XYZ file of C-alpha atoms in Angstrom:
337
model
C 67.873 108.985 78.002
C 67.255 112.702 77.832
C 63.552 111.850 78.294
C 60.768 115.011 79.968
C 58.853 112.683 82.184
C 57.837 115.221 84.162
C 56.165 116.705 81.598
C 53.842 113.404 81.116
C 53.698 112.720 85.131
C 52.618 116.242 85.594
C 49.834 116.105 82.773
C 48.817 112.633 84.597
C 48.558 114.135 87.973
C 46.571 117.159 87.276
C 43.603 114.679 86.076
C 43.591 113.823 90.229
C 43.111 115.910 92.832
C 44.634 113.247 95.078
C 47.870 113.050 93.095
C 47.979 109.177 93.030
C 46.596 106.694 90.671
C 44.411 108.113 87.789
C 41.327 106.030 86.972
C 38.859 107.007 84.160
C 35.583 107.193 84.843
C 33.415 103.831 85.815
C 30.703 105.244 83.342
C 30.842 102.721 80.198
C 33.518 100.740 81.741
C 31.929 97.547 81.371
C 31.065 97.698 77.747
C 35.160 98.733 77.692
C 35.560 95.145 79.484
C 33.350 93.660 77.942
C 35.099 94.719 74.602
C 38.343 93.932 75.802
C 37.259 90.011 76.587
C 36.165 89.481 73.029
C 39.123 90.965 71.731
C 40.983 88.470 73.583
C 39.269 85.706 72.731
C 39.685 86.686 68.941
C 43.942 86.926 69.499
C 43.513 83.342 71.510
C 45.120 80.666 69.319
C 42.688 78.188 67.580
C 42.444 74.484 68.436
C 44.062 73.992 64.970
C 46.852 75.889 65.556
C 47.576 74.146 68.204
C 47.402 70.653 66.523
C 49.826 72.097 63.542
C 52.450 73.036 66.598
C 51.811 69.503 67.684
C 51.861 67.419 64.475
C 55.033 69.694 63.655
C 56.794 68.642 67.074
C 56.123 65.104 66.173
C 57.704 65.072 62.282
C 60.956 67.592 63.578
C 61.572 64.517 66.687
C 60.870 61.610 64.231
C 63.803 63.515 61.833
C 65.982 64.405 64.505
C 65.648 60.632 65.315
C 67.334 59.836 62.159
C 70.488 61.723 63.739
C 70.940 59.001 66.073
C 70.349 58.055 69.446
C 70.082 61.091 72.059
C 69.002 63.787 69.244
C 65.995 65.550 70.943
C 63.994 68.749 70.213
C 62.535 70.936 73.043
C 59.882 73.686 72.419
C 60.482 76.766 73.900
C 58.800 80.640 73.252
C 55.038 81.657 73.257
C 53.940 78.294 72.372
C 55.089 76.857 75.261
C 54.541 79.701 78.362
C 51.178 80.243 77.739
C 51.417 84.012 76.647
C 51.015 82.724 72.652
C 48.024 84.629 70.615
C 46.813 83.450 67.452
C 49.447 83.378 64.434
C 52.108 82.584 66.686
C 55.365 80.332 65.163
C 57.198 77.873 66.730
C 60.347 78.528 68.516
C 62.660 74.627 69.007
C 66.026 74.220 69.543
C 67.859 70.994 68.657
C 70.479 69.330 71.287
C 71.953 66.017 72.153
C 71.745 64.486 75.859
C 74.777 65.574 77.909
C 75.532 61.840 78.601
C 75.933 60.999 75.062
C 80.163 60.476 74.331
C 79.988 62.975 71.287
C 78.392 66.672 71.235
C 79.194 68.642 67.751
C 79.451 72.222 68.028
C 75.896 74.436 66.756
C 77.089 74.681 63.175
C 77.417 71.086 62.893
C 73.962 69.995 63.985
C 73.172 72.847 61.482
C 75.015 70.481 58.430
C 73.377 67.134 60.221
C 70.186 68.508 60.345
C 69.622 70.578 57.193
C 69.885 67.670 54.492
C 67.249 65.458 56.450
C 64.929 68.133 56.355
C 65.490 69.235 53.103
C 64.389 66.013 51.735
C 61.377 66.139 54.577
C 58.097 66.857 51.789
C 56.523 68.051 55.056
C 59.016 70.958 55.154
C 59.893 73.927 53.077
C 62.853 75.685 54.303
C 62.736 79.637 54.201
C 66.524 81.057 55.535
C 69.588 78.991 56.794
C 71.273 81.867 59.049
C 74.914 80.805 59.791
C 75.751 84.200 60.878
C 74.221 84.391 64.295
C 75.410 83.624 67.694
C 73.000 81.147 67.517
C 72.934 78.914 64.058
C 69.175 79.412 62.970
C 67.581 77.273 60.249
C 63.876 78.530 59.337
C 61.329 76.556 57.994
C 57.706 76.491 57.066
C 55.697 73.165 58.169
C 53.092 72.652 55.652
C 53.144 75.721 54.126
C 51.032 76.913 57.298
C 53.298 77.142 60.365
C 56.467 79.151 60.402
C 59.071 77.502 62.909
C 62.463 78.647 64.130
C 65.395 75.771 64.690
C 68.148 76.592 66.630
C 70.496 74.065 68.094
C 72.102 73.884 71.435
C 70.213 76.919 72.599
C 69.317 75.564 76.176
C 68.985 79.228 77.908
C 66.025 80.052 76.792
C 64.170 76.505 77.951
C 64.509 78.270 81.686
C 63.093 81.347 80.102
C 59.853 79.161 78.972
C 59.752 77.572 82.322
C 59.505 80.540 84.316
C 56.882 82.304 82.382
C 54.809 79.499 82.034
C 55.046 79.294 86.179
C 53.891 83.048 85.922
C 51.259 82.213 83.546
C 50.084 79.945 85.271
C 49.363 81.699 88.441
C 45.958 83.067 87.478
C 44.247 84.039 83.881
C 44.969 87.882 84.923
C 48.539 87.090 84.191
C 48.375 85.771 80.629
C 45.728 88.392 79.354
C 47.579 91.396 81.014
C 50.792 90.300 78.546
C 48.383 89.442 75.511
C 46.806 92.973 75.703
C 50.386 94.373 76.031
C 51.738 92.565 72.861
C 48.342 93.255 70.863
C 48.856 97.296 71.942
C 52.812 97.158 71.104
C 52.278 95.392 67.853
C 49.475 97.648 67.273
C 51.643 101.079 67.951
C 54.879 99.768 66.287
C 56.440 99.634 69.015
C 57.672 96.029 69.320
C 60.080 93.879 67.283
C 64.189 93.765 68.257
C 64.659 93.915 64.320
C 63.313 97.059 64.252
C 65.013 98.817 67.410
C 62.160 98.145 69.391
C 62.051 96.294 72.909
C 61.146 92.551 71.946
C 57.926 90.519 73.125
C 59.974 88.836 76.015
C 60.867 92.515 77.017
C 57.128 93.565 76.895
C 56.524 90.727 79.213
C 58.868 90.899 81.662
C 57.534 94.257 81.700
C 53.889 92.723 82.361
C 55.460 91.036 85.240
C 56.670 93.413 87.207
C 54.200 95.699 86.996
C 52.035 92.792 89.113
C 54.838 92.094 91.151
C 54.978 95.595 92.206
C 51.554 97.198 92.008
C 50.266 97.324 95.984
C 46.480 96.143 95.090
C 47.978 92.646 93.249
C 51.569 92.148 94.379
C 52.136 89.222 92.720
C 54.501 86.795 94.255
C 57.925 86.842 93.149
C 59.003 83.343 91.960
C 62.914 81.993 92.824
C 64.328 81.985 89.533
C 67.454 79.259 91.414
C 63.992 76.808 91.487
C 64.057 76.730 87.241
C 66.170 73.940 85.756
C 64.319 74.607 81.821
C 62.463 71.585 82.101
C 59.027 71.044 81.023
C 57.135 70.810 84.867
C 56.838 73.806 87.098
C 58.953 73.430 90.203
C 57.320 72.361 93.349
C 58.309 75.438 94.925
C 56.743 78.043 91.923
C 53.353 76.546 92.791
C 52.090 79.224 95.010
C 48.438 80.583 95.132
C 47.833 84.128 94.020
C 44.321 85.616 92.123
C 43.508 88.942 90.575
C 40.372 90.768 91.421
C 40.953 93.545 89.229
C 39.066 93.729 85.474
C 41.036 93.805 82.796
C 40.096 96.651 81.869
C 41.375 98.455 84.903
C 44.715 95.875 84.786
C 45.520 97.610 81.246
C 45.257 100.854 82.862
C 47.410 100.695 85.603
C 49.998 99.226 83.391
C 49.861 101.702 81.384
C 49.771 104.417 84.033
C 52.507 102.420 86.073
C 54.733 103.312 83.064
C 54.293 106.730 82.556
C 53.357 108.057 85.785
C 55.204 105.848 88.631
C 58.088 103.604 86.850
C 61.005 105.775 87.913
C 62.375 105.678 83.872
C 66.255 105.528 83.857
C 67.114 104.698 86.958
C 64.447 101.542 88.029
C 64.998 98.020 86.803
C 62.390 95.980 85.850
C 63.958 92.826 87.192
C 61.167 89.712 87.567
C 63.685 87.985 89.339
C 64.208 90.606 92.588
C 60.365 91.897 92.365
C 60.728 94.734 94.453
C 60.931 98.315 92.976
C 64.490 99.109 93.028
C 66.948 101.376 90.987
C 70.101 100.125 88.851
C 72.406 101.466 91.443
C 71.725 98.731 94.009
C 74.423 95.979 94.533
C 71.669 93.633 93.390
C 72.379 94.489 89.910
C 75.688 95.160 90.365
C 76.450 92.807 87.170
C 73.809 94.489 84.807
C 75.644 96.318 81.932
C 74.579 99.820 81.283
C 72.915 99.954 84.620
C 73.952 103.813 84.906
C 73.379 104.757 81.678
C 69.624 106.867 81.999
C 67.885 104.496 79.864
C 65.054 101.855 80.657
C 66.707 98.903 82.106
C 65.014 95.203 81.828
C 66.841 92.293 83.200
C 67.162 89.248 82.161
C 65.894 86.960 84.868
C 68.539 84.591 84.476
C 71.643 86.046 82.259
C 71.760 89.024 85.307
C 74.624 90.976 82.976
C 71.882 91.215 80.130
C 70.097 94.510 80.058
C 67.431 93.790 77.593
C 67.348 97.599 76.041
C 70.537 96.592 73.989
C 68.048 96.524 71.119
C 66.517 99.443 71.848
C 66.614 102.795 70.015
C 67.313 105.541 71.938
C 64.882 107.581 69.473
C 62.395 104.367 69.632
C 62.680 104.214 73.348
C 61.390 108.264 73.330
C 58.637 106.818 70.752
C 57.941 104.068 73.532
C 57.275 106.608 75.976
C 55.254 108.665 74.008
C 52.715 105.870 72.780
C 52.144 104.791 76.634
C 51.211 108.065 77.323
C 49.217 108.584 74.727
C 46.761 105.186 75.411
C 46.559 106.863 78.627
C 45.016 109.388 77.364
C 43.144 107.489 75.167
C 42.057 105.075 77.859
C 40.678 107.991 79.699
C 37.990 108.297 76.707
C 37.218 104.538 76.608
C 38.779 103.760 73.723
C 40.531 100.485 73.109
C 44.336 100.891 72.409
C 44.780 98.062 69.969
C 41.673 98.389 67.385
């Protein structure tokens, strides 16, 4: 990407006179983290929501029952990781146990499926899309929770199990990734629809950033340990904390991005953890890895660069926005209303 980083870096460094990280003043800092607490627990999702996502998970297994014996539904997404804010839908996919004799292809769970809930009062269904890679049947649960079923989609269950691992590690971790998503969504600058990275981007992004960062370095959890199952692996259950405020975590995200990430030549790969750039062996199966673009891995598909979705003119609007709540940050001003 024909991007002027050095432009932004330079502007960042000339606010130091020791040329390294950039912190705003301390003056009115704690009203800004103050601020930034309430406007977390405002995106936090309400005890009802949760019991919707629940009641929901109960009718969709008590249909899929119907199928016959072996039919199961596993929750996957925001719901599930921990990273989910308030307003959040419901991400399942639909599969039948590996030991079972038969195993229809996607589409044909798609025709089992769709008459039974179709004749399900507690379901209205919105879209039936056949065209994806992915067979994707939407629905509304009681005209208050939007849900997504997708059938035989098992990667992203490891996905779900990782994160939530990460999640749990300490409350830094999930409210570093909320404030990200609230900012993105904020900025337009999220959604794979619209050319823009996706929320699993943003947070892999999140990630790395505390893998990396020398004050927090975050440990690095063995992505051969995740088997997509609901538990965390013996071996993910490491202790880690956070000292920093959120307030300053924001920051130096923010910062990271604009005035450290090494943009078009680093990967932002959870699963390695060290800062390293696209040419190393270690992502020798990443595609586009020498194109000058921002590469995100996919922690476990390691040939899926995660800016396929990305706009090369949204990826320059991107860069701009993060600079700009820099800036903003510098005034105290909170980047997501």
């Amino acid at each position: 990407m024909d991007l002027d980083q050095g432009k932004y870096t330079s502007a960042l460094l000339s606010m130091s006179d020791t040329h390294s990280f950039v912190a705003p003043g301390a003056e009115g800092w704690e009203e800004f983290e103050q601020t930034l607490l309430a406007r977390l627990g405002e995106a936090a999702m309400t005890k009802n929501e949760y019991h919707m996502a629940q009641a929901c998970l109960r009718e969709l297994e008590r249909t899929v029952c119907k199928l016959g014996p072996g039919w199961r539904i596993r929750p996957f997404g925001s719901l599930c990781n921990g990273f989910a804010v308030r307003g959040s839908d419901l991400d399942v996919t639909c599969c039948k146990d590996a030991e079972q004799d038969t195993n229809p292809s996607s589409s044909q769970i798609l025709d089992l499926l769709l008459p039974l809930i179709q004749t399900n009062n507690k379901f209205r269904i919105v879209d039936v899309i056949r065209s994806a890679m992915v067979p994707i049947l939407k629905v509304r649960f009681q005209q208050a929770l939007d849900v997504d079923i997708s059938f035989k989609n098992m990667g992203p269950l490891l996905n779900t199990q990782l994160l939530r691992a990460y999640s749990q590690l300490d409350p830094c971790v999930r409210d570093l990734v909320v404030m990200v998503k609230l900012w993105a969504k904020a900025v337009g600058v999220c959604g794979a629809a619209n050319g823009h990275l996706s929320a699993y981007s943003l947070t892999l992004m999140a990630i790395y950033f505390l893998q990396v960062e020398p004050q927090l370095h975050m440990p690095c959890l063995p992505t051969t340990c995740f088997n997509g199952e609901v538990s965390i692996p013996q071996a993910a259950k490491v202790a880690w904390s956070c000292k920093l405020r959120r307030v300053e975590l924001l920051y130096r995200f923010m910062f990271f991005f604009v005035g450290e990430f090494r943009w078009g030549s680093e990967v932002v790969s959870i699963r390695v953890g060290t800062r390293n750039t696209a040419t190393d062996c270690v992502f020798d199966e990443l595609r586009g890895r020498l194109d000058s673009r921002l590469h995100i891995e996919d922690p476990f598909l390691l040939s899926r660069n995660l800016h396929c979705v990305l706009r090369v003119e949204n990826e320059h609007v991107l860069y701009a926005k993060l600079w700009e709540v820099v800036q903003a940050m510098q005034y105290g001003n909170i980047p997501f209303g």
